[in-house]
Amino acid sequence: MILSMKENLAVKVNGGTTAGEMHAATEVTADVHIITSGGVRIPANSAVLASASPVLESIIDRPRKHRSSDKTISILGVPDDAVSVFVQYLYSSKCSEEQMEKYGIHLLALSHVYLVPQLKQRCTKGLVERLTVENVVDVLQLARLCDAPDLYLKCMKMLSNNFKSVEQTEGWKFLQNHDPWLELDILQFIDEAELRKKRTRRHRQEQSLYLQLCEAMECLEHICTEGCTSVGPCDKEPGKNKGPCSKFSTCQGLQLLIKHFATCKRRVNGGCLRCKRMWQLLRLHSSICEQPDVCRVPLCRQFKLKAQQEKKGEDARWKLLVRKVISAKALSSLSLPKRKREEEPRLNLSHPGMRSFTL
């Protein structure tokens, strides 16, 4: 019986029910009136209200001190039309975009107070879509009062991203004067957001360096095993007609570094920064290499033996670097498609991170 009543009214509401039409549709079965702040009386059926809202059900079933045939429920503090739209939703479970545009804030408050979760979810989504710099402070305050965490977080993010503009609004000025605790929460959220951005940027820069080092290790093995355009294994002459490889940008830098390393006269005394960098790349390769006995990269086995002899005193920072490079290589091969892996930034031997990776 209740379902058929709701379906009949829903048909009329979807066709554009006005407050007067709703009155006509419900006055036959109405046994309760909803009183608004403006004194408007909206007729309704108590069974429909009770089925849609446990709070209204409790109010309807509450014993009254003064019995009378005229049952009333007061819904105050919001515009009369918002109450009318709220009652309409209790009957039809629908709310138009135009109604959400006009009364979304009021409907969110009503849905929270009277425990109508479907309407609350609809209002939350509608208000998120309609957030602006001008209304974000007001919506944030309402989201906190109405326990709407998704809406609250969206408001916080908009505030954080547009804080200079929000500071100029009347809503922010009112907040500063009347709710300093919420203002403090907002400022703390903005500070934490900035810290997260800095950590993310730093992590991406580190990952970029580790990926470049991975590529350098691959190119070093390629040069020492097959040879590239101008540098090759010690027992082979590089082919004159050999074309550049797919990672030639990195290979070219390594070939220049190897040539310098082979002829530098300051290398023995440790006074050449470029030679130190080459030593570090050779050592890093040795730390990663799993077949030192057959590896063609110079000094690979020697570095491996030395590391085993000095294992107890091995630098913790160096061990961390090796783990990071291995991890970055594994994650890169698993998570990135082939085309994207080929587009990763090439090794830049003058990169600040490369200059600082003396360990």
CSV table of C-alpha atoms in Angstrom, one decimal:
chain,number,residue,atom,x,y,z
A,1,MET,CA,0.0,0.0,0.0
A,2,ILE,CA,2.8,2.4,1.0
A,3,LEU,CA,4.8,1.5,-2.1
A,4,SER,CA,1.9,2.2,-4.5
A,5,MET,CA,1.3,5.5,-2.8
A,6,LYS,CA,4.9,6.5,-3.3
A,7,GLU,CA,4.9,5.3,-7.0
A,8,ASN,CA,1.8,7.3,-7.7
A,9,LEU,CA,3.2,10.5,-6.3
A,10,ALA,CA,6.6,9.9,-8.0
A,11,VAL,CA,4.8,10.0,-11.4
A,12,LYS,CA,3.4,13.4,-10.6
A,13,VAL,CA,6.6,14.7,-9.2
A,14,ASN,CA,8.6,13.6,-12.2
A,15,GLY,CA,6.1,15.5,-14.4
A,16,GLY,CA,6.8,18.7,-12.5
A,17,THR,CA,4.9,18.6,-9.2
A,18,THR,CA,4.4,21.9,-7.6
A,19,ALA,CA,3.6,22.4,-3.9
A,20,GLY,CA,-0.1,22.8,-4.7
A,21,GLU,CA,-0.1,19.6,-6.8
A,22,MET,CA,1.7,17.7,-4.1
A,23,HIS,CA,-0.9,19.0,-1.6
A,24,ALA,CA,-3.7,17.7,-3.9
A,25,ALA,CA,-2.0,14.4,-4.4
A,26,THR,CA,-1.5,13.7,-0.7
A,27,GLU,CA,-4.5,15.3,1.0
A,28,VAL,CA,-6.7,12.2,0.6
A,29,THR,CA,-4.2,10.0,2.5
A,30,ALA,CA,-2.5,12.7,4.6
A,31,ASP,CA,-2.6,12.1,8.3
A,32,VAL,CA,0.2,14.5,9.3
A,33,HIS,CA,1.3,18.0,8.4
A,34,ILE,CA,4.9,19.3,8.2
A,35,ILE,CA,5.3,22.9,9.4
A,36,THR,CA,8.1,25.0,8.0
A,37,SER,CA,9.7,28.1,9.3
A,38,GLY,CA,7.5,30.3,7.2
A,39,GLY,CA,4.3,28.6,8.6
A,40,VAL,CA,3.6,26.6,5.5
A,41,ARG,CA,1.7,23.3,6.2
A,42,ILE,CA,2.7,20.4,3.9
A,43,PRO,CA,0.4,17.4,4.1
A,44,ALA,CA,2.0,14.0,4.2
A,45,ASN,CA,1.3,10.4,5.0
A,46,SER,CA,3.0,9.3,8.2
A,47,ALA,CA,3.6,5.7,6.9
A,48,VAL,CA,5.6,7.1,3.9
A,49,LEU,CA,7.6,9.4,6.2
A,50,ALA,CA,8.3,6.7,8.7
A,51,SER,CA,9.5,4.3,5.9
A,52,ALA,CA,11.9,6.8,4.5
A,53,SER,CA,13.4,8.3,7.7
A,54,PRO,CA,14.0,6.5,11.1
A,55,VAL,CA,14.1,9.9,12.8
A,56,LEU,CA,10.7,10.9,11.4
A,57,GLU,CA,9.4,7.5,12.4
A,58,SER,CA,10.6,8.1,16.0
A,59,ILE,CA,8.8,11.5,16.0
A,60,ILE,CA,5.6,10.1,14.6
A,61,ASP,CA,5.6,7.2,17.1
A,62,ARG,CA,6.5,9.4,20.1
A,63,PRO,CA,3.6,9.7,22.6
A,64,ARG,CA,2.1,13.2,22.8
A,65,LYS,CA,1.1,14.9,25.9
A,66,HIS,CA,-1.9,16.6,24.4
A,67,ARG,CA,-3.8,14.3,22.0
A,68,SER,CA,-5.5,15.8,19.0
A,69,SER,CA,-6.5,14.6,15.6
A,70,ASP,CA,-4.1,17.1,14.0
A,71,LYS,CA,-0.6,15.6,13.9
A,72,THR,CA,2.2,18.1,13.0
A,73,ILE,CA,6.0,17.8,12.5
A,74,SER,CA,8.1,21.0,12.6
A,75,ILE,CA,11.0,21.2,10.2
A,76,LEU,CA,12.6,24.6,10.8
A,77,GLY,CA,15.8,26.5,9.9
A,78,VAL,CA,15.7,26.0,6.2
A,79,PRO,CA,13.6,27.7,3.4
A,80,ASP,CA,10.0,26.5,2.9
A,81,ASP,CA,10.7,25.3,-0.7
A,82,ALA,CA,13.7,23.3,0.5
A,83,VAL,CA,11.4,21.4,3.0
A,84,SER,CA,8.9,20.9,0.2
A,85,VAL,CA,11.7,19.4,-2.0
A,86,PHE,CA,12.8,17.2,0.9
A,87,VAL,CA,9.3,15.8,1.4
A,88,GLN,CA,9.0,15.2,-2.3
A,89,TYR,CA,12.3,13.2,-2.2
A,90,LEU,CA,10.9,11.1,0.7
A,91,TYR,CA,8.0,10.1,-1.6
A,92,SER,CA,9.8,9.8,-5.0
A,93,SER,CA,13.5,9.2,-4.1
A,94,LYS,CA,14.4,11.7,-6.8
A,95,CYS,CA,15.7,15.2,-6.9
A,96,SER,CA,16.3,17.3,-10.1
A,97,GLU,CA,19.5,19.1,-11.0
A,98,GLU,CA,17.7,22.4,-10.7
A,99,GLN,CA,16.5,21.6,-7.2
A,100,MET,CA,20.0,20.5,-6.2
A,101,GLU,CA,21.4,23.7,-7.6
A,102,LYS,CA,19.0,25.8,-5.4
A,103,TYR,CA,18.7,23.7,-2.3
A,104,GLY,CA,21.7,21.4,-2.2
A,105,ILE,CA,23.2,22.8,1.0
A,106,HIS,CA,19.8,22.7,2.8
A,107,LEU,CA,19.0,19.2,1.6
A,108,LEU,CA,22.4,17.9,2.8
A,109,ALA,CA,21.6,19.3,6.3
A,110,LEU,CA,18.1,17.8,6.2
A,111,SER,CA,19.3,14.4,5.0
A,112,HIS,CA,21.9,14.3,7.8
A,113,VAL,CA,19.5,15.3,10.6
A,114,TYR,CA,16.7,12.9,9.4
A,115,LEU,CA,19.0,10.1,8.4
A,116,VAL,CA,18.2,9.7,4.7
A,117,PRO,CA,21.5,8.2,3.4
A,118,GLN,CA,20.6,8.1,-0.3
A,119,LEU,CA,19.7,11.8,-0.3
A,120,LYS,CA,22.9,12.6,1.6
A,121,GLN,CA,25.0,10.8,-0.9
A,122,ARG,CA,23.2,12.6,-3.8
A,123,CYS,CA,23.8,16.0,-2.1
A,124,THR,CA,27.4,15.2,-1.4
A,125,LYS,CA,28.0,14.4,-5.1
A,126,GLY,CA,26.0,17.4,-6.2
A,127,LEU,CA,27.9,19.8,-4.0
A,128,VAL,CA,31.3,18.5,-5.0
A,129,GLU,CA,30.3,19.2,-8.7
A,130,ARG,CA,29.3,22.8,-7.7
A,131,LEU,CA,32.2,23.8,-5.5
A,132,THR,CA,33.6,27.2,-6.2
A,133,VAL,CA,36.1,29.5,-4.6
A,134,GLU,CA,33.2,31.6,-3.3
A,135,ASN,CA,31.2,28.8,-1.6
A,136,VAL,CA,34.0,26.4,-0.6
A,137,VAL,CA,34.3,27.7,3.0
A,138,ASP,CA,30.5,27.5,3.6
A,139,VAL,CA,30.4,24.0,2.2
A,140,LEU,CA,33.4,22.9,4.2
A,141,GLN,CA,31.7,24.0,7.5
A,142,LEU,CA,28.5,22.2,6.5
A,143,ALA,CA,30.5,19.0,5.5
A,144,ARG,CA,32.1,19.0,9.0
A,145,LEU,CA,28.8,19.5,10.8
A,146,CYS,CA,27.0,16.8,8.7
A,147,ASP,CA,29.8,14.2,8.9
A,148,ALA,CA,30.4,14.1,5.1
A,149,PRO,CA,34.2,13.2,4.9
A,150,ASP,CA,34.3,12.9,1.1
A,151,LEU,CA,32.9,16.4,0.7
A,152,TYR,CA,35.1,17.7,3.5
A,153,LEU,CA,38.3,16.4,1.8
A,154,LYS,CA,37.3,17.8,-1.6
A,155,CYS,CA,36.7,21.2,0.0
A,156,MET,CA,40.1,21.0,1.8
A,157,LYS,CA,41.9,20.2,-1.5
A,158,MET,CA,40.2,23.1,-3.3
A,159,LEU,CA,41.1,25.5,-0.4
A,160,SER,CA,44.7,24.2,-0.5
A,161,ASN,CA,45.0,24.7,-4.3
A,162,ASN,CA,43.3,28.1,-4.4
A,163,PHE,CA,44.1,29.6,-1.0
A,164,LYS,CA,45.1,33.1,-2.2
A,165,SER,CA,41.7,33.5,-3.9
A,166,VAL,CA,39.8,32.0,-1.0
A,167,GLU,CA,41.4,34.4,1.4
A,168,GLN,CA,39.7,37.3,-0.4
A,169,THR,CA,36.2,35.9,0.1
A,170,GLU,CA,33.7,36.9,2.7
A,171,GLY,CA,33.3,33.3,3.8
A,172,TRP,CA,37.0,33.1,4.8
A,173,LYS,CA,36.8,36.4,6.7
A,174,PHE,CA,33.7,35.2,8.6
A,175,LEU,CA,35.5,31.9,9.4
A,176,GLN,CA,38.5,33.8,10.8
A,177,ASN,CA,36.3,35.7,13.1
A,178,HIS,CA,34.0,32.9,14.3
A,179,ASP,CA,35.8,29.5,13.9
A,180,PRO,CA,39.5,29.8,14.6
A,181,TRP,CA,39.8,26.0,15.2
A,182,LEU,CA,38.6,25.2,11.7
A,183,GLU,CA,41.0,27.9,10.4
A,184,LEU,CA,43.8,26.1,12.1
A,185,ASP,CA,42.8,22.8,10.7
A,186,ILE,CA,42.8,24.3,7.2
A,187,LEU,CA,46.2,25.9,7.6
A,188,GLN,CA,47.7,22.6,8.9
A,189,PHE,CA,46.1,20.7,6.0
A,190,ILE,CA,47.8,23.2,3.6
A,191,ASP,CA,51.2,22.8,5.3
A,192,GLU,CA,50.9,19.0,5.2
A,193,ALA,CA,49.9,19.1,1.5
A,194,GLU,CA,53.0,21.2,0.7
A,195,LEU,CA,55.2,18.7,2.5
A,196,ARG,CA,53.6,15.8,0.6
A,197,LYS,CA,54.3,17.6,-2.7
A,198,LYS,CA,57.9,18.2,-1.7
A,199,ARG,CA,58.3,14.6,-0.7
A,200,THR,CA,56.7,13.4,-4.0
A,201,ARG,CA,59.0,15.7,-6.0
A,202,ARG,CA,62.1,14.5,-4.2
A,203,HIS,CA,61.0,10.8,-4.6
A,204,ARG,CA,60.5,11.3,-8.3
A,205,GLN,CA,63.9,12.9,-8.7
A,206,GLU,CA,65.6,10.1,-6.8
A,207,GLN,CA,63.7,7.5,-8.9
A,208,SER,CA,64.8,9.3,-12.0
A,209,LEU,CA,68.4,9.1,-10.9
A,210,TYR,CA,68.1,5.4,-10.0
A,211,LEU,CA,66.6,4.7,-13.4
A,212,GLN,CA,69.4,6.6,-15.1
A,213,LEU,CA,71.9,4.5,-13.2
A,214,CYS,CA,70.1,1.3,-14.2
A,215,GLU,CA,70.4,2.4,-17.8
A,216,ALA,CA,74.0,3.2,-17.3
A,217,MET,CA,74.7,-0.3,-16.0
A,218,GLU,CA,73.0,-1.8,-19.1
A,219,CYS,CA,75.0,0.4,-21.4
A,220,LEU,CA,78.2,-0.4,-19.6
A,221,GLU,CA,77.6,-4.1,-20.1
A,222,HIS,CA,76.6,-3.5,-23.8
A,223,ILE,CA,79.8,-1.5,-24.5
A,224,CYS,CA,82.1,-4.0,-22.8
A,225,THR,CA,80.4,-7.0,-24.3
A,226,GLU,CA,79.4,-6.0,-27.8
A,227,GLY,CA,80.8,-2.6,-28.3
A,228,CYS,CA,79.2,0.6,-29.5
A,229,THR,CA,80.2,3.2,-32.1
A,230,SER,CA,83.7,4.1,-30.8
A,231,VAL,CA,84.4,1.9,-27.7
A,232,GLY,CA,84.3,-1.9,-27.5
A,233,PRO,CA,85.7,-4.9,-25.6
A,234,CYS,CA,89.4,-5.0,-25.1
A,235,ASP,CA,89.8,-7.9,-27.5
A,236,LYS,CA,87.8,-6.4,-30.3
A,237,GLU,CA,88.0,-3.3,-32.4
A,238,PRO,CA,84.7,-1.3,-32.6
A,239,GLY,CA,83.2,-1.7,-36.0
A,240,LYS,CA,83.6,1.3,-38.2
A,241,ASN,CA,80.1,0.9,-39.7
A,242,LYS,CA,78.4,0.0,-36.4
A,243,GLY,CA,75.4,2.2,-36.0
A,244,PRO,CA,74.2,3.8,-32.7
A,245,CYS,CA,72.2,1.6,-30.3
A,246,SER,CA,68.7,2.3,-29.0
A,247,LYS,CA,70.2,4.0,-25.9
A,248,PHE,CA,72.9,5.9,-27.7
A,249,SER,CA,72.4,9.0,-25.7
A,250,THR,CA,73.6,7.2,-22.6
A,251,CYS,CA,76.1,5.1,-24.4
A,252,GLN,CA,77.8,8.1,-26.0
A,253,GLY,CA,78.3,9.8,-22.6
A,254,LEU,CA,79.7,6.5,-21.2
A,255,GLN,CA,82.1,6.1,-24.2
A,256,LEU,CA,83.5,9.6,-23.7
A,257,LEU,CA,83.9,8.9,-20.0
A,258,ILE,CA,85.7,5.6,-20.7
A,259,LYS,CA,88.0,7.3,-23.2
A,260,HIS,CA,88.9,10.0,-20.7
A,261,PHE,CA,89.4,7.4,-17.9
A,262,ALA,CA,91.9,5.4,-20.1
A,263,THR,CA,94.1,8.4,-20.8
A,264,CYS,CA,93.7,10.7,-17.8
A,265,LYS,CA,97.0,11.4,-16.0
A,266,ARG,CA,95.4,12.7,-12.8
A,267,ARG,CA,93.5,9.5,-12.2
A,268,VAL,CA,96.3,7.9,-10.1
A,269,ASN,CA,96.4,10.7,-7.6
A,270,GLY,CA,92.7,10.8,-7.3
A,271,GLY,CA,92.4,14.4,-8.5
A,272,CYS,CA,90.0,13.9,-11.4
A,273,LEU,CA,86.3,14.1,-10.7
A,274,ARG,CA,85.4,12.4,-14.0
A,275,CYS,CA,87.6,9.5,-13.2
A,276,LYS,CA,86.1,9.2,-9.7
A,277,ARG,CA,82.7,9.0,-11.4
A,278,MET,CA,83.9,6.2,-13.6
A,279,TRP,CA,85.2,4.3,-10.6
A,280,GLN,CA,81.8,4.6,-8.9
A,281,LEU,CA,80.0,3.3,-12.0
A,282,LEU,CA,82.4,0.3,-12.2
A,283,ARG,CA,81.9,-0.4,-8.5
A,284,LEU,CA,78.1,-0.1,-8.8
A,285,HIS,CA,78.1,-2.5,-11.7
A,286,SER,CA,80.1,-5.0,-9.6
A,287,SER,CA,77.7,-4.7,-6.7
A,288,ILE,CA,74.8,-5.6,-9.0
A,289,CYS,CA,76.5,-8.1,-11.2
A,290,GLU,CA,75.6,-11.8,-10.5
A,291,GLN,CA,78.2,-13.4,-12.8
A,292,PRO,CA,81.5,-11.7,-12.0
A,293,ASP,CA,83.6,-14.6,-13.2
A,294,VAL,CA,82.4,-14.3,-16.8
A,295,CYS,CA,81.6,-10.6,-16.8
A,296,ARG,CA,83.4,-8.6,-19.5
A,297,VAL,CA,83.2,-5.3,-17.6
A,298,PRO,CA,86.7,-4.3,-16.3
A,299,LEU,CA,87.4,-4.7,-12.6
A,300,CYS,CA,84.1,-6.4,-11.9
A,301,ARG,CA,85.6,-9.4,-10.2
A,302,GLN,CA,88.2,-7.4,-8.4
A,303,PHE,CA,85.5,-5.0,-6.9
A,304,LYS,CA,83.4,-8.1,-5.9
A,305,LEU,CA,86.4,-9.7,-4.1
A,306,LYS,CA,87.3,-6.5,-2.4
A,307,ALA,CA,83.6,-6.0,-1.2
A,308,GLN,CA,83.6,-9.5,0.2
A,309,GLN,CA,86.8,-8.9,2.1
A,310,GLU,CA,85.5,-5.6,3.5
A,311,LYS,CA,81.9,-6.7,4.0
A,312,LYS,CA,81.7,-5.9,7.7
A,313,GLY,CA,82.9,-2.3,7.1
A,314,GLU,CA,80.9,-1.7,4.0
A,315,ASP,CA,79.3,1.7,3.8
A,316,ALA,CA,75.6,1.6,4.7
A,317,ARG,CA,74.8,4.4,2.2
A,318,TRP,CA,76.4,2.5,-0.6
A,319,LYS,CA,74.4,-0.6,0.2
A,320,LEU,CA,71.3,1.5,0.2
A,321,LEU,CA,72.2,2.9,-3.2
A,322,VAL,CA,72.7,-0.6,-4.6
A,323,ARG,CA,69.3,-1.7,-3.2
A,324,LYS,CA,67.5,1.3,-4.7
A,325,VAL,CA,69.0,0.8,-8.1
A,326,ILE,CA,68.1,-2.9,-8.1
A,327,SER,CA,64.6,-2.0,-6.9
A,328,ALA,CA,64.1,0.7,-9.5
A,329,LYS,CA,65.2,-1.6,-12.2
A,330,ALA,CA,62.7,-4.3,-11.1
A,331,LEU,CA,59.8,-1.9,-10.7
A,332,SER,CA,60.5,-0.2,-14.0
A,333,SER,CA,60.5,-3.6,-15.9
A,334,LEU,CA,57.3,-4.6,-14.2
A,335,SER,CA,55.2,-1.5,-14.2
A,336,LEU,CA,56.1,0.4,-17.4
A,337,PRO,CA,55.2,-0.7,-20.9
A,338,LYS,CA,58.1,-1.2,-23.4
A,339,ARG,CA,57.5,2.1,-25.2
A,340,LYS,CA,57.5,4.1,-22.0
A,341,ARG,CA,60.7,2.3,-20.7
A,342,GLU,CA,62.4,3.4,-23.9
A,343,GLU,CA,61.4,7.0,-23.3
A,344,GLU,CA,62.9,7.1,-19.8
A,345,PRO,CA,65.4,10.0,-19.4
A,346,ARG,CA,68.9,9.1,-20.5
A,347,LEU,CA,71.9,9.2,-18.1
A,348,ASN,CA,73.2,12.7,-17.7
A,349,LEU,CA,76.7,12.6,-16.3
A,350,SER,CA,76.6,16.2,-15.3
A,351,HIS,CA,73.3,15.7,-13.4
A,352,PRO,CA,73.6,17.2,-9.8
A,353,GLY,CA,72.5,13.8,-8.4
A,354,MET,CA,75.4,12.1,-10.3
A,355,ARG,CA,77.9,14.6,-9.0
A,356,SER,CA,76.6,14.0,-5.4
A,357,PHE,CA,76.6,10.3,-5.6
A,358,THR,CA,80.1,10.0,-4.3
A,359,LEU,CA,79.7,7.5,-1.4
